[in-house]
C-alpha positions as a Python dict, from the first residue, in 0.01 Angstrom:
ca = {
    (1, 'M'): (0, 0, 0),
    (2, 'K'): (0, -104, -366),
    (3, 'T'): (-79, -447, -447),
    (4, 'L'): (242, -570, -565),
    (5, 'T'): (427, -458, -212),
    (6, 'K'): (117, -578, -22),
    (7, 'K'): (160, -960, -196),
    (8, 'L'): (506, -947, -197),
    (9, 'S'): (562, -872, 157),
    (10, 'E'): (330, -1157, 245),
    (11, 'K'): (555, -1403, 109),
    (12, 'N'): (817, -1579, 331),
    (13, 'K'): (1058, -1593, 38),
    (14, 'V'): (984, -1423, -315),
    (15, 'F'): (1055, -1625, -636),
    (16, 'I'): (1006, -1441, -944),
    (17, 'P'): (1033, -1584, -1304),
    (18, 'Y'): (1146, -1405, -1606),
    (19, 'I'): (953, -1419, -1969),
    (20, 'M'): (997, -1273, -2285),
    (21, 'A'): (634, -1161, -2377),
    (22, 'G'): (608, -1299, -2765),
    (23, 'D'): (890, -1600, -2742),
    (24, 'H'): (651, -1874, -2780),
    (25, 'K'): (590, -2063, -3071),
    (26, 'D'): (231, -1909, -3113),
    (27, 'G'): (406, -1574, -3047),
    (28, 'L'): (213, -1305, -2802),
    (29, 'D'): (-111, -1578, -2855),
    (30, 'G'): (111, -1818, -2647),
    (31, 'L'): (171, -1527, -2326),
    (32, 'E'): (-135, -1611, -2136),
    (33, 'E'): (-79, -2031, -2130),
    (34, 'T'): (279, -1926, -2006),
    (35, 'V'): (169, -1712, -1745),
    (36, 'K'): (-131, -1946, -1653),
    (37, 'F'): (159, -2231, -1614),
    (38, 'L'): (390, -2028, -1424),
    (39, 'S'): (120, -1895, -1196),
    (40, 'D'): (-9, -2257, -1117),
    (41, 'L'): (363, -2324, -966),
    (42, 'G'): (312, -2090, -716),
    (43, 'V'): (533, -1803, -837),
    (44, 'S'): (508, -1458, -600),
    (45, 'A'): (496, -1263, -935),
    (46, 'I'): (597, -1305, -1342),
    (47, 'E'): (844, -1046, -1460),
    (48, 'I'): (739, -1002, -1864),
    (49, 'G'): (1013, -850, -2061),
    (50, 'V'): (954, -611, -2360),
    (51, 'P'): (1138, -668, -2653),
    (52, 'F'): (1379, -409, -2773),
    (53, 'S'): (1634, -367, -3046),
    (54, 'D'): (1921, -260, -2820),
    (55, 'P'): (1858, -445, -2480),
    (56, 'V'): (2187, -271, -2292),
    (57, 'A'): (2131, -481, -1943),
    (58, 'D'): (2043, -816, -2147),
    (59, 'G'): (2271, -1123, -2192),
    (60, 'P'): (2290, -1360, -2479),
    (61, 'V'): (1974, -1583, -2398),
    (62, 'I'): (1741, -1306, -2326),
    (63, 'E'): (1877, -1078, -2601),
    (64, 'L'): (1795, -1389, -2863),
    (65, 'A'): (1489, -1423, -2717),
    (66, 'G'): (1407, -1073, -2787),
    (67, 'L'): (1492, -1101, -3153),
    (68, 'R'): (1315, -1415, -3144),
    (69, 'S'): (987, -1206, -3003),
    (70, 'L'): (1050, -930, -3240),
    (71, 'A'): (1036, -1136, -3541),
    (72, 'H'): (705, -1248, -3435),
    (73, 'G'): (601, -884, -3477),
    (74, 'T'): (557, -799, -3095),
    (75, 'S'): (532, -475, -2936),
    (76, 'L'): (484, -303, -2673),
    (77, 'S'): (127, -194, -2788),
    (78, 'K'): (20, -578, -2862),
    (79, 'I'): (164, -680, -2550),
    (80, 'I'): (-36, -462, -2347),
    (81, 'D'): (-383, -544, -2579),
    (82, 'K'): (-300, -932, -2472),
    (83, 'L'): (-214, -816, -2094),
    (84, 'K'): (-588, -669, -2084),
    (85, 'N'): (-727, -987, -2171),
    (86, 'I'): (-510, -1242, -1942),
    (87, 'E'): (-651, -1291, -1572),
    (88, 'T'): (-470, -1373, -1278),
    (89, 'D'): (-423, -1344, -928),
    (90, 'T'): (-13, -1340, -960),
    (91, 'P'): (75, -990, -996),
    (92, 'L'): (209, -926, -1348),
    (93, 'V'): (556, -715, -1366),
    (94, 'I'): (648, -541, -1691),
    (95, 'M'): (1029, -526, -1752),
    (96, 'S'): (1104, -258, -2035),
    (97, 'Y'): (1345, 21, -2164),
    (98, 'F'): (1237, 350, -2182),
    (99, 'N'): (1223, 407, -2543),
    (100, 'P'): (918, 169, -2648),
    (101, 'I'): (756, 298, -2333),
    (102, 'Y'): (782, 701, -2438),
    (103, 'Q'): (722, 605, -2794),
    (104, 'Y'): (384, 447, -2677),
    (105, 'G'): (319, 776, -2479),
    (106, 'I'): (420, 738, -2100),
    (107, 'E'): (59, 851, -1982),
    (108, 'N'): (-83, 603, -2219),
    (109, 'F'): (127, 340, -2090),
    (110, 'F'): (18, 381, -1730),
    (111, 'E'): (-334, 435, -1850),
    (112, 'A'): (-381, 133, -2055),
    (113, 'L'): (-285, -123, -1763),
    (114, 'K'): (-548, 17, -1528),
    (115, 'G'): (-741, -309, -1467),
    (116, 'T'): (-509, -558, -1569),
    (117, 'A'): (-316, -797, -1387),
    (118, 'V'): (22, -568, -1438),
    (119, 'K'): (142, -445, -1094),
    (120, 'G'): (465, -325, -1136),
    (121, 'V'): (766, -199, -1392),
    (122, 'I'): (1097, -205, -1417),
    (123, 'I'): (1285, 49, -1648),
    (124, 'P'): (1647, -42, -1624),
    (125, 'D'): (1801, 248, -1793),
    (126, 'L'): (1606, 519, -1636),
    (127, 'P'): (1777, 626, -1345),
    (128, 'Y'): (1651, 749, -1030),
    (129, 'E'): (1751, 1139, -1112),
    (130, 'H'): (1490, 1093, -1400),
    (131, 'E'): (1212, 928, -1245),
    (132, 'D'): (1008, 1245, -1257),
    (133, 'F'): (913, 1113, -1620),
    (134, 'V'): (730, 854, -1487),
    (135, 'S'): (652, 945, -1092),
    (136, 'K'): (304, 1153, -1139),
    (137, 'Y'): (145, 893, -1357),
    (138, 'V'): (315, 592, -1114),
    (139, 'D'): (154, 828, -800),
    (140, 'T'): (-217, 775, -904),
    (141, 'S'): (-173, 423, -1024),
    (142, 'D'): (-149, 62, -861),
    (143, 'I'): (166, -5, -998),
    (144, 'A'): (502, -6, -834),
    (145, 'F'): (811, 142, -1001),
    (146, 'V'): (1082, -97, -901),
    (147, 'R'): (1420, 36, -807),
    (148, 'L'): (1773, -129, -903),
    (149, 'V'): (2045, -138, -678),
    (150, 'S'): (2435, -272, -825),
    (151, 'L'): (2676, -404, -609),
    (152, 'S'): (2860, -66, -708),
    (153, 'T'): (2583, 150, -547),
    (154, 'D'): (2752, 286, -184),
    (155, 'K'): (2520, 313, 96),
    (156, 'T'): (2449, 674, 48),
    (157, 'R'): (2278, 595, -257),
    (158, 'Q'): (2099, 293, -144),
    (159, 'E'): (1947, 483, 137),
    (160, 'Q'): (1837, 721, -159),
    (161, 'L'): (1689, 429, -359),
    (162, 'V'): (1475, 251, -75),
    (163, 'K'): (1326, 531, 82),
    (164, 'D'): (972, 542, -61),
    (165, 'A'): (1044, 246, -287),
    (166, 'E'): (731, 40, -407),
    (167, 'G'): (705, -357, -456),
    (168, 'F'): (1050, -456, -452),
    (169, 'I'): (1428, -354, -440),
    (170, 'Y'): (1564, -592, -767),
    (171, 'A'): (1906, -615, -637),
    (172, 'V'): (2142, -685, -931),
    (173, 'S'): (2420, -973, -826),
    (174, 'I'): (2688, -919, -1068),
    (175, 'N'): (2868, -662, -1264),
    (176, 'G'): (2720, -740, -1598),
    (177, 'V'): (2414, -860, -1807),
    (178, 'T'): (2174, -1092, -1720),
    (179, 'G'): (2242, -1476, -1720),
    (180, 'S'): (2640, -1381, -1692),
    (181, 'K'): (2793, -1697, -1513),
    (182, 'N'): (3068, -1513, -1376),
    (183, 'S'): (3160, -1633, -1010),
    (184, 'Y'): (3020, -1393, -764),
    (185, 'E'): (3186, -1127, -564),
    (186, 'D'): (3343, -1240, -227),
    (187, 'S'): (3135, -924, -70),
    (188, 'L'): (2807, -992, -240),
    (189, 'D'): (2622, -1164, 44),
    (190, 'K'): (2730, -890, 304),
    (191, 'H'): (2609, -631, 17),
    (192, 'L'): (2268, -808, -3),
    (193, 'A'): (2233, -834, 390),
    (194, 'D'): (2281, -494, 433),
    (195, 'L'): (2053, -379, 195),
    (196, 'K'): (1780, -588, 334),
    (197, 'A'): (1866, -432, 648),
    (198, 'L'): (1827, -101, 480),
    (199, 'S'): (1513, -138, 281),
    (200, 'P'): (1130, -136, 442),
    (201, 'I'): (1034, -382, 102),
    (202, 'P'): (1172, -696, 10),
    (203, 'V'): (1504, -696, -155),
    (204, 'V'): (1501, -995, -425),
    (205, 'T'): (1813, -1076, -592),
    (206, 'G'): (1864, -1130, -991),
    (207, 'F'): (2098, -1116, -1307),
    (208, 'G'): (2297, -1449, -1313),
    (209, 'V'): (2055, -1670, -1065),
    (210, 'S'): (2012, -2014, -1213),
    (211, 'T'): (2040, -2272, -1028),
    (212, 'L'): (1886, -2424, -672),
    (213, 'D'): (2206, -2376, -502),
    (214, 'D'): (2221, -1968, -597),
    (215, 'V'): (1846, -2002, -519),
    (216, 'K'): (1920, -2147, -145),
    (217, 'R'): (2211, -1880, -105),
    (218, 'F'): (2002, -1593, -169),
    (219, 'D'): (1724, -1682, 24),
    (220, 'K'): (1952, -1671, 320),
    (221, 'V'): (2076, -1275, 268),
    (222, 'S'): (1798, -1130, 42),
    (223, 'D'): (1414, -1208, 49),
    (224, 'G'): (1417, -1416, -280),
    (225, 'V'): (1554, -1428, -626),
    (226, 'I'): (1448, -1336, -1004),
    (227, 'V'): (1536, -1641, -1243),
    (228, 'G'): (1553, -1541, -1623),
    (229, 'S'): (1770, -1701, -1882),
    (230, 'Y'): (1718, -2034, -1734),
    (231, 'I'): (1391, -2005, -1780),
    (232, 'V'): (1390, -1858, -2085),
    (233, 'E'): (1597, -2112, -2228),
    (234, 'K'): (1417, -2391, -2114),
    (235, 'L'): (1072, -2262, -2225),
    (236, 'Y'): (1234, -2197, -2561),
    (237, 'E'): (1369, -2551, -2583),
    (238, 'G'): (1007, -2661, -2460),
    (239, 'D'): (1135, -2809, -2138),
    (240, 'T'): (877, -2727, -1956),
    (241, 'E'): (859, -3036, -1727),
    (242, 'E'): (1233, -2942, -1636),
    (243, 'V'): (1123, -2583, -1564),
    (244, 'A'): (812, -2687, -1300),
    (245, 'D'): (1042, -2931, -1148),
    (246, 'F'): (1279, -2663, -1108),
    (247, 'I'): (1038, -2376, -1003),
    (248, 'S'): (876, -2611, -777),
    (249, 'K'): (1204, -2711, -593),
    (250, 'A'): (1308, -2339, -594),
    (251, 'V'): (978, -2256, -412),
    (252, 'D'): (974, -2538, -185),
    (253, 'V'): (1300, -2415, -66),
    (254, 'K'): (1177, -2125, 90),
}
């Protein structure tokens, strides 16, 4: 069993904050500080975004964070160099579009992350049918390839996606981009509960999760949450006390 799968499966409930690498007043030099800050709050894992010029799944908050990060000169190569020197017991999960990894070199990417705290990777624009681009490298590493399941995914497709899945299932709670404030569909709770019953690994809900009420709601029907836009925005504004208070309460909810 891979490290990410094991550690998250041991949690009563999962809480994963998302941050954008390089979106810090000190650029990438602030990444270790942010990882330590979040780890000390008791989060289950930390999702680290790689900035990209065409972030199709990102809402305005994360898109702006990516642009700020790129303005600091952030690249996947520089992120990996920083991650090699970050020591933490909290599993790190890289969220990157496929193009930066392809440009870096897929084999080089997985090889470079060996021995780091990175235990998972999310590639939102790499569909199940094309996982063969990365599967042989994932299979020989301790890095879990995290699959996304959307609201429009039917049961047959869900069964296909959860089979042999690793780390956690990323359950997308809305039909839209991250940070959307749309009201959730009436069928969402049943969708998540059914997916949880189907999946042998934790089902974690993300996209649009931004309040403690959201956390409480989704903890009832899934195995936890990912919170991105809220945390990215507050960290950028320097509201670390508010972030700490939110996460402490969210973790305590569990």
